[in-house]
Coordinates of C-alpha atoms and ligand atoms in Angstrom, one line a residue:
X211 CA 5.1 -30.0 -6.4
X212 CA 8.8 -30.8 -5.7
X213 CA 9.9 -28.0 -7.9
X214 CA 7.2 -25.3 -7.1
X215 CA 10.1 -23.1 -5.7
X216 CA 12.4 -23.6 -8.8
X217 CA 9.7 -23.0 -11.2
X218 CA 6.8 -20.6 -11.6
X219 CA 4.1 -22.5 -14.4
X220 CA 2.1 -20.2 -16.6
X221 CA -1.4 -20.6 -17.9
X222 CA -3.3 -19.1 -20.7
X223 CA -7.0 -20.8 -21.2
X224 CA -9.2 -20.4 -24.3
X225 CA -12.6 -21.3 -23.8
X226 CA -15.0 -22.0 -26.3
X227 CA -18.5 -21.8 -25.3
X228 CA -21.7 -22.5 -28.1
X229 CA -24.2 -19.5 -27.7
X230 CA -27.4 -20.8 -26.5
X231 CA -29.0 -19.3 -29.8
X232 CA -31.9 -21.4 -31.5
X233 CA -30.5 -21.1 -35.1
X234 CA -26.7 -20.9 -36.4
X235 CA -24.3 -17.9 -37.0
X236 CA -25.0 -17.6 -40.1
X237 CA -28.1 -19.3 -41.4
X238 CA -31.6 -20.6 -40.2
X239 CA -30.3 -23.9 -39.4
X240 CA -30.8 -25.7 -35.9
X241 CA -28.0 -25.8 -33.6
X242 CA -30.1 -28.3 -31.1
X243 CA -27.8 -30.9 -29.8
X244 CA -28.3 -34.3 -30.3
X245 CA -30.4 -34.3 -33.7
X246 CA -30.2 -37.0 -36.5
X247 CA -26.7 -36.5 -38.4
X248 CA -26.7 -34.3 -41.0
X249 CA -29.6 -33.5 -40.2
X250 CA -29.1 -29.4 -40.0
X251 CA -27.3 -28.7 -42.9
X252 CA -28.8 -26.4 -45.7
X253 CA -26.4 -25.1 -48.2
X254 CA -25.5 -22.6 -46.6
X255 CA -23.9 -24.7 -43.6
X256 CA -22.4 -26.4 -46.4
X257 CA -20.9 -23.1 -48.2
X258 CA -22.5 -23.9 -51.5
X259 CA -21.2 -22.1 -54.5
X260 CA -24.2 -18.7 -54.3
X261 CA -25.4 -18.8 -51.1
X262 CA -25.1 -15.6 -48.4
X263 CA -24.4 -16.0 -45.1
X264 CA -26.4 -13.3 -42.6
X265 CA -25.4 -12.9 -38.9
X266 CA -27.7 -13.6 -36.3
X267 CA -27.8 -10.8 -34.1
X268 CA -28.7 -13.0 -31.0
X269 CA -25.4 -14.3 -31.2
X270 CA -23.8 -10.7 -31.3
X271 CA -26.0 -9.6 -28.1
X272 CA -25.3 -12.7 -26.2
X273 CA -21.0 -12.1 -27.3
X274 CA -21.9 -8.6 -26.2
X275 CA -23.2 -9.5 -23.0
X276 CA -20.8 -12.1 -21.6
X277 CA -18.0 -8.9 -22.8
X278 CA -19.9 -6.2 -20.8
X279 CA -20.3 -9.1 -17.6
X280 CA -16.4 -8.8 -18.0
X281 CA -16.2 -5.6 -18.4
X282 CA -14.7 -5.7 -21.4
X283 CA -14.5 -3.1 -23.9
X284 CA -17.2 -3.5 -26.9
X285 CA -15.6 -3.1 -30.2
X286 CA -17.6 -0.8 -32.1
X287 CA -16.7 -1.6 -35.5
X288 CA -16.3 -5.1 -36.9
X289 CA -16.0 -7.7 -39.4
X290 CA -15.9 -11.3 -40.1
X291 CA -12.9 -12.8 -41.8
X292 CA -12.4 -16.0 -43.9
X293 CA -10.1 -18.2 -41.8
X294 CA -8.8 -21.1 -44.3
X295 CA -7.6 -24.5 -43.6
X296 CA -8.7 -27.7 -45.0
X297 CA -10.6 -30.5 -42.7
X298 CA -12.8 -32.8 -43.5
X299 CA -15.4 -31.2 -40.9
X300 CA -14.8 -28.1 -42.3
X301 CA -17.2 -27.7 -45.1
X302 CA -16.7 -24.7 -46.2
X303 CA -13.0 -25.1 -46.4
X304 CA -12.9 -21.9 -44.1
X305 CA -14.1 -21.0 -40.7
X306 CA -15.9 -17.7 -40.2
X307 CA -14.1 -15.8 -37.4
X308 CA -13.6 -12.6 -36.0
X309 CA -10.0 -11.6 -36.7
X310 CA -8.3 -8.3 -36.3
X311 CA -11.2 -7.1 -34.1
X312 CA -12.8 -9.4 -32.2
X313 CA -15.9 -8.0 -30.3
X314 CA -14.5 -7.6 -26.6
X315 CA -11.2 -6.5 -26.2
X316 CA -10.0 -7.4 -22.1
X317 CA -11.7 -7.6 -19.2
X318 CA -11.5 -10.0 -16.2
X319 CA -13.2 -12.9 -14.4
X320 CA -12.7 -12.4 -10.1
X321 CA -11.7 -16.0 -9.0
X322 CA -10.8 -17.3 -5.4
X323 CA -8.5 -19.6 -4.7
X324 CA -7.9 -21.0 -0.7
X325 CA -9.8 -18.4 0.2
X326 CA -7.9 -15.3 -1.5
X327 CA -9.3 -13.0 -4.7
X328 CA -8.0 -12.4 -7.7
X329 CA -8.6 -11.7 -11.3
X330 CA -7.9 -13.3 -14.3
X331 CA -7.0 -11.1 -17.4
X332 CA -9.1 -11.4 -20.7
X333 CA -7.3 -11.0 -23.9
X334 CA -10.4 -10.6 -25.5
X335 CA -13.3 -12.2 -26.3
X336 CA -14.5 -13.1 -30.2
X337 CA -16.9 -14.6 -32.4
X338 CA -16.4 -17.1 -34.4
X339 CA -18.5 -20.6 -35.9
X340 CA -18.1 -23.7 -34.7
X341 CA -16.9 -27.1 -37.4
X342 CA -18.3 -29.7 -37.9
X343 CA -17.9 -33.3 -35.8
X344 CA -15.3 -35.7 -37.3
X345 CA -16.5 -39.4 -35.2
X346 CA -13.9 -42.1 -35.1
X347 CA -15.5 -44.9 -33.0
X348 CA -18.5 -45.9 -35.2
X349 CA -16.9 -47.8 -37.8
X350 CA -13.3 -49.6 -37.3
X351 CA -12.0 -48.6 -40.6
X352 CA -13.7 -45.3 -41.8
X353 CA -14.3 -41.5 -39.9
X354 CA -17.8 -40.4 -40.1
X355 CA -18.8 -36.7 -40.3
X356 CA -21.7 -35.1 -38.8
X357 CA -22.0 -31.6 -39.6
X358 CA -24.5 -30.5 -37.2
X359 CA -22.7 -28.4 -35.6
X360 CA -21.0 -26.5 -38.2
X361 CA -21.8 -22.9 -38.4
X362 CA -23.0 -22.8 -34.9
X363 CA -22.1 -19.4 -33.1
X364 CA -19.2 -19.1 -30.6
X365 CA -17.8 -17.2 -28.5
X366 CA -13.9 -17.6 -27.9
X367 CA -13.4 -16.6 -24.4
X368 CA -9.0 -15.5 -24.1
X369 CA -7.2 -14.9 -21.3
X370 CA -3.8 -13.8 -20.7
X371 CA -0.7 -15.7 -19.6
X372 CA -1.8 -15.4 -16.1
X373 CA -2.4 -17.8 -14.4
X374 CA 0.0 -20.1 -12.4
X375 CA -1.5 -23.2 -10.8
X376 CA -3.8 -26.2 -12.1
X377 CA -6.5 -24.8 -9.2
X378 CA -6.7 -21.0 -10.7
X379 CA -7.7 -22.5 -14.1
X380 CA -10.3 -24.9 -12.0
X381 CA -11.9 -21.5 -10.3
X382 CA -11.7 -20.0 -13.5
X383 CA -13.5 -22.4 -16.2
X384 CA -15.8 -22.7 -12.7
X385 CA -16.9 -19.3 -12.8
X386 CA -16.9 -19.0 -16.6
X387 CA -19.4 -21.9 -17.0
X388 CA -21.3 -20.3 -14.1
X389 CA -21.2 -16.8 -15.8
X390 CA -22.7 -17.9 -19.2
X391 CA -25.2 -20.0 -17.4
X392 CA -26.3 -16.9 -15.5
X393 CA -26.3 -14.6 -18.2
X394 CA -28.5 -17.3 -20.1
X395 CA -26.0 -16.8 -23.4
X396 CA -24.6 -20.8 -23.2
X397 CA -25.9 -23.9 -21.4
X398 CA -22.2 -24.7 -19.9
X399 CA -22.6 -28.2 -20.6
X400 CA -19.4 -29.1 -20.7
X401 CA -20.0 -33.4 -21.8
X402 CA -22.2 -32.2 -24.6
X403 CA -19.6 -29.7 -25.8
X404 CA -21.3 -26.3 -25.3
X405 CA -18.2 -25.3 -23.7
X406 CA -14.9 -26.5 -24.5
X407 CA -11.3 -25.4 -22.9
X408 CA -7.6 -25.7 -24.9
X409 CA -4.9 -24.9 -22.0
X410 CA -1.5 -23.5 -23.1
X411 CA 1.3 -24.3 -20.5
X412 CA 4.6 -23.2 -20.0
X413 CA 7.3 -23.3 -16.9
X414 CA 10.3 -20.6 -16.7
X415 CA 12.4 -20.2 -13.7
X416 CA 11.0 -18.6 -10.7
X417 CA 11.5 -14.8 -11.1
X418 CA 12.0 -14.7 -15.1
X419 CA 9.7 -12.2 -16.7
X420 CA 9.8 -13.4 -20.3
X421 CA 7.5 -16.9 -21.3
X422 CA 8.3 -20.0 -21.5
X423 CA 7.4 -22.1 -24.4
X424 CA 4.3 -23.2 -24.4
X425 CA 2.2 -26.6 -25.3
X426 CA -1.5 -26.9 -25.8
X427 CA -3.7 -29.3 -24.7
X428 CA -6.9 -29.2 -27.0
X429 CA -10.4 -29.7 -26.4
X430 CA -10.5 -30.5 -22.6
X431 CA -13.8 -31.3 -22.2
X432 CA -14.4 -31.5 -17.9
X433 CA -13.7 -29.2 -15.7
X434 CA -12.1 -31.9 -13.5
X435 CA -9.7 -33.1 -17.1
X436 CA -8.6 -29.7 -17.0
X437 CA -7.0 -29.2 -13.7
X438 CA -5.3 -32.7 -14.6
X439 CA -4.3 -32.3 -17.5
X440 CA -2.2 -28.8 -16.1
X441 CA -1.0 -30.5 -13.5
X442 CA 0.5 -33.3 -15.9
X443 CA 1.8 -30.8 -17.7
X444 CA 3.8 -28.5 -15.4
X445 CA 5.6 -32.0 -13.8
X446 CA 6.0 -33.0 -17.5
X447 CA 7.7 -29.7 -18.5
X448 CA 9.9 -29.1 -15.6
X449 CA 11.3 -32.7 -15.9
X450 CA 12.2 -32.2 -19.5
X451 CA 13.8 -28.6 -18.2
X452 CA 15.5 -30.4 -15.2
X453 CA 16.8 -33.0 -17.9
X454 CA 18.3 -30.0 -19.7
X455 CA 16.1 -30.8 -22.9
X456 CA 14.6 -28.2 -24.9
X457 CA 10.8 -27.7 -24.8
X458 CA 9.0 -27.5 -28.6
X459 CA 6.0 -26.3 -28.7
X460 CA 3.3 -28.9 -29.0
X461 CA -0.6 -29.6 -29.5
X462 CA -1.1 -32.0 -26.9
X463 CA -4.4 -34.3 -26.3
X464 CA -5.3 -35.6 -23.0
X465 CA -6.1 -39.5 -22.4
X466 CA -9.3 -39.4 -19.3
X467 CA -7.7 -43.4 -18.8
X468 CA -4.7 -42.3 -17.0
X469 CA -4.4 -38.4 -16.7
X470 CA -2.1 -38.0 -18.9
X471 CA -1.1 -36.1 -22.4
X472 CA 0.0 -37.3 -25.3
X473 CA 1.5 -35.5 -28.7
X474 CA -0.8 -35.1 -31.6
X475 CA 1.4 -32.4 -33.4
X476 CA 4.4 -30.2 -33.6
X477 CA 3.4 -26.9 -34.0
X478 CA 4.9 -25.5 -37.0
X479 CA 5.9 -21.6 -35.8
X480 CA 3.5 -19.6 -38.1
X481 CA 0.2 -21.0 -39.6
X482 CA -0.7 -19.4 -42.4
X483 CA -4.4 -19.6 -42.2
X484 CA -4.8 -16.9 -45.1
X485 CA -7.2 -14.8 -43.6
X486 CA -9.1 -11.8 -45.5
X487 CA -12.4 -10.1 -44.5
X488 CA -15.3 -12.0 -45.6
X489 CA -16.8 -10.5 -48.6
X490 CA -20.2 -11.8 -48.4
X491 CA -20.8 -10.7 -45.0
X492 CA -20.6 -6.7 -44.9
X493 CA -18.8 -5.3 -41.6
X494 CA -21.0 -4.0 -38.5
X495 CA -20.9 -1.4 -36.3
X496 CA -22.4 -1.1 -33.4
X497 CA -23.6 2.0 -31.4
X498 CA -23.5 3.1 -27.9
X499 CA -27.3 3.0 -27.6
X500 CA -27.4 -0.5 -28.8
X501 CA -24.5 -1.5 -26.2
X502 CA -26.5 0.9 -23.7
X503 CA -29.8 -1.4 -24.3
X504 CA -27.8 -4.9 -23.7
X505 CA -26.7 -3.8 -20.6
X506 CA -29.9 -2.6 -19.1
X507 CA -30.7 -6.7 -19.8
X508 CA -28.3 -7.8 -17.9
X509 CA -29.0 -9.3 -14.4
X510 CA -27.4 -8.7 -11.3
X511 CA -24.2 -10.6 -11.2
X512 CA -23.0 -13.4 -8.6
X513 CA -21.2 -11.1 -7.0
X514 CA -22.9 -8.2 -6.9
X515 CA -25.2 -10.4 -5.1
X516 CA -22.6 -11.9 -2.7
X517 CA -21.7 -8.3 -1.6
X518 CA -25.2 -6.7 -1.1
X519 CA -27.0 -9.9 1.2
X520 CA -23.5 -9.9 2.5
X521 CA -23.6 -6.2 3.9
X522 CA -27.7 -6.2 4.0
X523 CA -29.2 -9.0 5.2
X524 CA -25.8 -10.3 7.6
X525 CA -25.7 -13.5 5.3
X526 CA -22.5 -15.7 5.9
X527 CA -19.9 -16.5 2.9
X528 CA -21.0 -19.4 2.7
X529 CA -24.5 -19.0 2.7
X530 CA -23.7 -16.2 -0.3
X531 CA -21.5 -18.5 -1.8
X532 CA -24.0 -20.9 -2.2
X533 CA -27.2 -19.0 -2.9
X534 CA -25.3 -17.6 -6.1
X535 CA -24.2 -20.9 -7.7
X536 CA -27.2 -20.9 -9.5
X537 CA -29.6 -18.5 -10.7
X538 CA -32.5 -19.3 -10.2
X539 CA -32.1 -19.9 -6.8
X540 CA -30.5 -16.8 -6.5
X541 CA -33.6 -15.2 -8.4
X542 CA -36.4 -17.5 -5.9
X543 CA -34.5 -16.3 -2.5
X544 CA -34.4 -12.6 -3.9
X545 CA -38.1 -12.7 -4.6
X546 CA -39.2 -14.7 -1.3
X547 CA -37.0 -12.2 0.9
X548 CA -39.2 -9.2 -0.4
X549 CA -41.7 -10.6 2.1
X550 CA -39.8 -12.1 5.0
X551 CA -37.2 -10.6 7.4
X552 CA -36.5 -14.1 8.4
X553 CA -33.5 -13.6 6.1
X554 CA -31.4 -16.6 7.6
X555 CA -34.2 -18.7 8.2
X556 CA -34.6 -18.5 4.7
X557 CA -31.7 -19.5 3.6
X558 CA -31.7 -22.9 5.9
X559 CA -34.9 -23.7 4.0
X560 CA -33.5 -23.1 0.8
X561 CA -30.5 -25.0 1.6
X562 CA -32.0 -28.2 3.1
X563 CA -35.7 -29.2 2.9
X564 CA -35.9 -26.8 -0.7
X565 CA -32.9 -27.7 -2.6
X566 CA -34.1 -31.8 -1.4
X567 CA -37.9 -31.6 -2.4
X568 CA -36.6 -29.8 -6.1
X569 CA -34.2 -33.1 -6.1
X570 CA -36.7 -36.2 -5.3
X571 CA -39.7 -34.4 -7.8
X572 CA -37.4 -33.1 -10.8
X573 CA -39.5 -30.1 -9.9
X574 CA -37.9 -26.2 -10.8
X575 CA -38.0 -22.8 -8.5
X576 CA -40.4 -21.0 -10.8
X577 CA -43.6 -23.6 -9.9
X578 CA -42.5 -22.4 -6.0
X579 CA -43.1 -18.9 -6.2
X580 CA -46.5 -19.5 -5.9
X581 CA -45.9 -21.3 -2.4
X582 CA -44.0 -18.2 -0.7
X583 CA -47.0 -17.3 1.2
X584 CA -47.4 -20.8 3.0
X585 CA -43.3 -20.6 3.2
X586 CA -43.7 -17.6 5.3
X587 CA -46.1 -19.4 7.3
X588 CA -44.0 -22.3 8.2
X589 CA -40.9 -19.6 9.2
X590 CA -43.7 -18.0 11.4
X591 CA -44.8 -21.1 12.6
X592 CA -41.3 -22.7 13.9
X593 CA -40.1 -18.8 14.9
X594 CA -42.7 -18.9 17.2
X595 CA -42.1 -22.5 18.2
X596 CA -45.7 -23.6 17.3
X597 CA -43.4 -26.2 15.0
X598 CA -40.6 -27.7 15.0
X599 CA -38.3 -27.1 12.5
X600 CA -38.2 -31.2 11.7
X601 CA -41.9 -31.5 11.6
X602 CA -42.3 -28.0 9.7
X603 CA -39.5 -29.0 6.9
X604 CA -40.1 -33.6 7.1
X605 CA -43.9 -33.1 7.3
X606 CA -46.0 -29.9 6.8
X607 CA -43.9 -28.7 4.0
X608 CA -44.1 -32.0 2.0
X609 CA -48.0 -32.2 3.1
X610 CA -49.0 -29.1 2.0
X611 CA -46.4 -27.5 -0.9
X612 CA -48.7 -28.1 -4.3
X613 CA -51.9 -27.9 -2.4
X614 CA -53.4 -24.6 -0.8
X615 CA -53.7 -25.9 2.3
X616 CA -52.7 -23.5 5.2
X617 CA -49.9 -24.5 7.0
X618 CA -51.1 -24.3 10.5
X619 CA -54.4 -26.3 9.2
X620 CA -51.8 -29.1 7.9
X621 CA -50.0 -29.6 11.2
X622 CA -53.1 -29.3 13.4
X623 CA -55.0 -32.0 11.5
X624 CA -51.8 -34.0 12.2
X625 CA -51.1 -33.4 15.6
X626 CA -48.0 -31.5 15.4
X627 CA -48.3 -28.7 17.2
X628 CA -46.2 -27.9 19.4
X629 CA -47.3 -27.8 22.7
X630 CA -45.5 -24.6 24.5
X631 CA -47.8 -25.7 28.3
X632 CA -45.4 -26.0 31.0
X633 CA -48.1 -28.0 32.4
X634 CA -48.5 -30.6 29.6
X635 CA -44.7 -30.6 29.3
X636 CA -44.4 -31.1 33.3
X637 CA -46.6 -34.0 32.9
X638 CA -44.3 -35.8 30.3
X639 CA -41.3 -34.9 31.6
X640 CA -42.4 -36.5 35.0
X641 CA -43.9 -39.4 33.4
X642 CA -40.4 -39.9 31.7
X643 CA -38.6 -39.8 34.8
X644 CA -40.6 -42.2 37.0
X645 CA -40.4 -44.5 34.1
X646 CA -36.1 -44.3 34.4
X647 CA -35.4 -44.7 37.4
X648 CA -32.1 -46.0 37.3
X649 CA -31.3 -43.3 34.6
X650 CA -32.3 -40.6 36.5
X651 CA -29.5 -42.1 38.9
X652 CA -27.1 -42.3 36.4
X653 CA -27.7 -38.4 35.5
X654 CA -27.6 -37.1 39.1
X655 CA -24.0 -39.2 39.5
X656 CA -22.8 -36.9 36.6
X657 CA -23.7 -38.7 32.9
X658 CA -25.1 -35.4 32.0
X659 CA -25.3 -36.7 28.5
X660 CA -28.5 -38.6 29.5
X661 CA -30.7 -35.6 29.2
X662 CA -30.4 -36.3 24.8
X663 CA -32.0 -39.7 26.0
X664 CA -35.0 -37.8 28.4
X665 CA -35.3 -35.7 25.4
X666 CA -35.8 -38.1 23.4
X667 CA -38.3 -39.7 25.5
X668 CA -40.5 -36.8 26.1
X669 CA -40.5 -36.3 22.2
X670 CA -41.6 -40.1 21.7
X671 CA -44.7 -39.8 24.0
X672 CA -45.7 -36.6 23.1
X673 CA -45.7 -37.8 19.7
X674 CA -43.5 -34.9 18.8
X675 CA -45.9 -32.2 19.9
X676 CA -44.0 -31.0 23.0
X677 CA -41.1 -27.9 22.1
X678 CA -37.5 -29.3 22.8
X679 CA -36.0 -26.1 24.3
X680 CA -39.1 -26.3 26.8
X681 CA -38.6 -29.9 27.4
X682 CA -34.5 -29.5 28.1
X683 CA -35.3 -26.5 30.5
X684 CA -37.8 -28.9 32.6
X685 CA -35.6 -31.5 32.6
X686 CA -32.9 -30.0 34.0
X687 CA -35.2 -28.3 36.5
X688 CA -36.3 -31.3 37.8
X689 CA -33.2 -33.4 37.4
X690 CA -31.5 -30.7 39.6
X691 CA -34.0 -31.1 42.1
Ligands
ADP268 P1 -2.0 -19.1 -30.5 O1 -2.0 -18.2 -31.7 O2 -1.0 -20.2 -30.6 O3 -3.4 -19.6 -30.2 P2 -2.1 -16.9 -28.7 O4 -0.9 -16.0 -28.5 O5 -3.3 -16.5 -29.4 O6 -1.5 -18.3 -29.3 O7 -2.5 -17.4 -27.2 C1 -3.4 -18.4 -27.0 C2 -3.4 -18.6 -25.5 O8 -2.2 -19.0 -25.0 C3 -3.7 -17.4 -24.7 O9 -4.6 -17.7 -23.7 C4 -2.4 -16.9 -24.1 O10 -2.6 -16.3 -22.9 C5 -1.7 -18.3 -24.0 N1 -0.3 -18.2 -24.0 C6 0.5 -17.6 -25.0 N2 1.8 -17.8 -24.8 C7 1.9 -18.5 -23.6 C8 3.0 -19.1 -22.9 N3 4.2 -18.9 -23.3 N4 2.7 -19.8 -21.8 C9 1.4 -20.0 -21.4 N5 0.4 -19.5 -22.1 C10 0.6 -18.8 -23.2
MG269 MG1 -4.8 -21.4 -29.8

């Protein structure tokens, strides 16, 4: 960015992610994605004159959860307010929020960015029910409504002004989604809509301490769209500050064709959404020994993780880094290491032949828990070079996983043992050389990056079986003869 000296950008994000909850906030109803419209609408969805709303408490715990992940503080006494505004997915003619005290007041989400840490300030996080779907591309002239998904639970996820660059908000809505899918309280998917992000931008000069004025982008629905649509936006703002215009605060939408924003309204300075406390839903308050009992649910966090097989097992960043971008993988390699000290060796699996077999057979980590045993045999196995780690991972591993066939049974019925003899080695490794004469010739004159090719060779008409480090050493014994 030309400018990046003249002018610091600041960020606030609000992210909306749907609780992974079976029913709605407020009533029985579905909240499964992708039913027939309309489909998941009993009158209470609908706000029909006489009907109660009641919370679901899953909701609560899972808001609870994702505030005590971010250490937030829990609000212990709350209520639901009535916020009004008319929309025609808005059935009710009100959305049910929190308002004055919304669940989680701050906490923070630890981000890096090229390599440094940081955290991003909460403002808080709340509860609140999601509207209806307003669909303009079915029919050219009307706007069809499917109210599925009104009433479903949300939690509004705040931050500060805090953030400065298009990649902080990238880490950040990264390890949101990967929070909530860890904590199991939303699915993070962000093209189905469980989690949503509006970005509120603003430049000042470098240095000043008071904001900006901001715009919003609404309903940025990739994580990808989001870091454009920032970056759009601070060149957009600074160029209207550079032209000497005066920035008016905005509700922007982003066009996916071209990365770019577009005006859908001027904000007008105070909406008056008439809030007032719900009265059909009485307030709630929650105790310490109901927090207490949340927490004791919660798992061990990404990072917890990163620092203990950091400091424990002598894992690498990356390897940490990787192991805890999903849980259950975190969950298989903290189970398989309770009985294996091959820590590293481990991880390589889980990296390259697991992660691959999972891919081609749509298959999950729970149905491998049952394999750890023959697992550890293979590590054994190529540890003690009685395998290679190609024919351990390409072949006994596929051969076997599924089945409760022994490892060492597998490879033997298959020849691919390795055969540690210096004798039987000897004899390939001559056999190779008589049969390369002029290669050999090549090698002693100094193309010492022959001895890949001899390798090679040996491995061909040993049909694998001979061990590589083995092989090399002869080689080079004999090639120095
Ligand atoms: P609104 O009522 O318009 O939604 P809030 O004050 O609740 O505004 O803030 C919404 C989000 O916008 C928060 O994430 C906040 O950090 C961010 N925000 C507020 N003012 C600014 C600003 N001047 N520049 C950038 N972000 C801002
Ligand atoms: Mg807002």
């Amino acid at each position: 960015m030309a400018d990046g000296q003249k002018y610091e950008a600041v960020i606030g994000l609000e992210i909306h992610a749907q609780l992974a909850t079976e029913s709605k906030l407020f009533c029985g109803d579905a909240t499964s994605f992708g039913a027939e419209p309309n489909s998941h609408i009993s009158p209470i969805t609908l706000g029909h004159p006489g009907t109660l709303p009641k919370t679901n408490k899953k909701a609560v715990e899972y808001a609870i959860k994702m505030g005590i992940a971010c250490e937030s503080a829990i609000e212990k006494n709350n209520y639901f307010a009535r916020k009004n505004y008319f929309y025609p997915d808005l059935p009710k003619g009100y959305q049910i929020s929190q308002h004055t005290t919304p669940i989680c007041v701050g906490g923070k989400v630890a981000i890096q960015v090229n390599g440094q840490s940081s955290f991003v300030q909460l403002n808080r996080i709340h509860l609140e029910e999601d509207a209806g779907k307003s669909i303009h591309d079915i029919s050219p002239t009307d706007t069809c409504v499917d109210l599925n998904r009104a009433g479903t639970p949300l939690i509004e996820i705040v931050t500060e002004p805090c953030l400065h660059s298009a990649e902080e908000a990238f880490q950040y809505v990264t390890e949101v989604r990967k929070m909530v899918r860890w904590l199991g309280v939303c699915d993070g998917n962000m093209e189905e809509g469980s989690l949503r992000c509006d970005a509120n931008i603003s430049v000042r000069p470098t240095g000043s301490t008071t904001l900006g004025t901001k715009v919003e982008v609404k309903n940025l629905n990739s994580i990808r769209n989001i870091k454009k649509a920032i970056e759009f936006e601070i060149e957009r703002l600074i160029g209207l500050v550079e032209a000497g215009e005066t920035i008016i605060q905005q509700t922007r939408s982003f066009d996916a064709n071209n990365d770019t924003t577009f005006a859908i309204r001027d904000k007008e300075d105070a909406n008056d959404y008439r809030y007032f406390p719900d009265p059909d839903l009485a307030p709630f308050q929650l105790t310490d020994n109901y927090i207490h009992t949340i927490k004791e649910t919660i798992p061990a966090l990404p990072n917890q993780l990163k620092q203990e097989w950091k400091t424990s097992l002598g894992l690498s960043d990356y390897d940490v880094e990787q192991l805890t971008e999903n849980k259950e993988e975190a969950d298989f390699y903290g189970k398989w290491i309770a009985s294996t000290k091959h820590y590293k060796a481990a991880v390589n699996w889980i990296l390259g032949p697991i992660r691959e077999y999972l891919n081609e057979t749509g298959k999950t980590y729970p149905t491998l828990y049952e394999s750890i045993p023959q697992l550890n045999e293979l590590l054994e196995l190529v540890e003690t070079n009685q395998l290679s780690f190609s024919n351990a991972t390409g072949k006994v591993f596929k051969g076997i996983i599924g089945t409760n066939k022994k490892a060492i049974q597998f490879a033997e019925e298959h020849q691919l043992v390795q055969n540690n003899s210096t004798d039987q080695i000897s004899l390939w490794v001559e056999q190779v050389l008589a049969a390369n004469p002029d290669k050999v010739q090549e090698y002693k004159k100094g193309k010492k990056g022959l001895i890949g090719l001899f390798v090679g060779e040996v491995k061909k008409i040993s049909k694998g079986q001979a061990d590589p480090k083995m092989t090399t050493q002869l080689l080079e014994q004999k090639l120095a003869q």
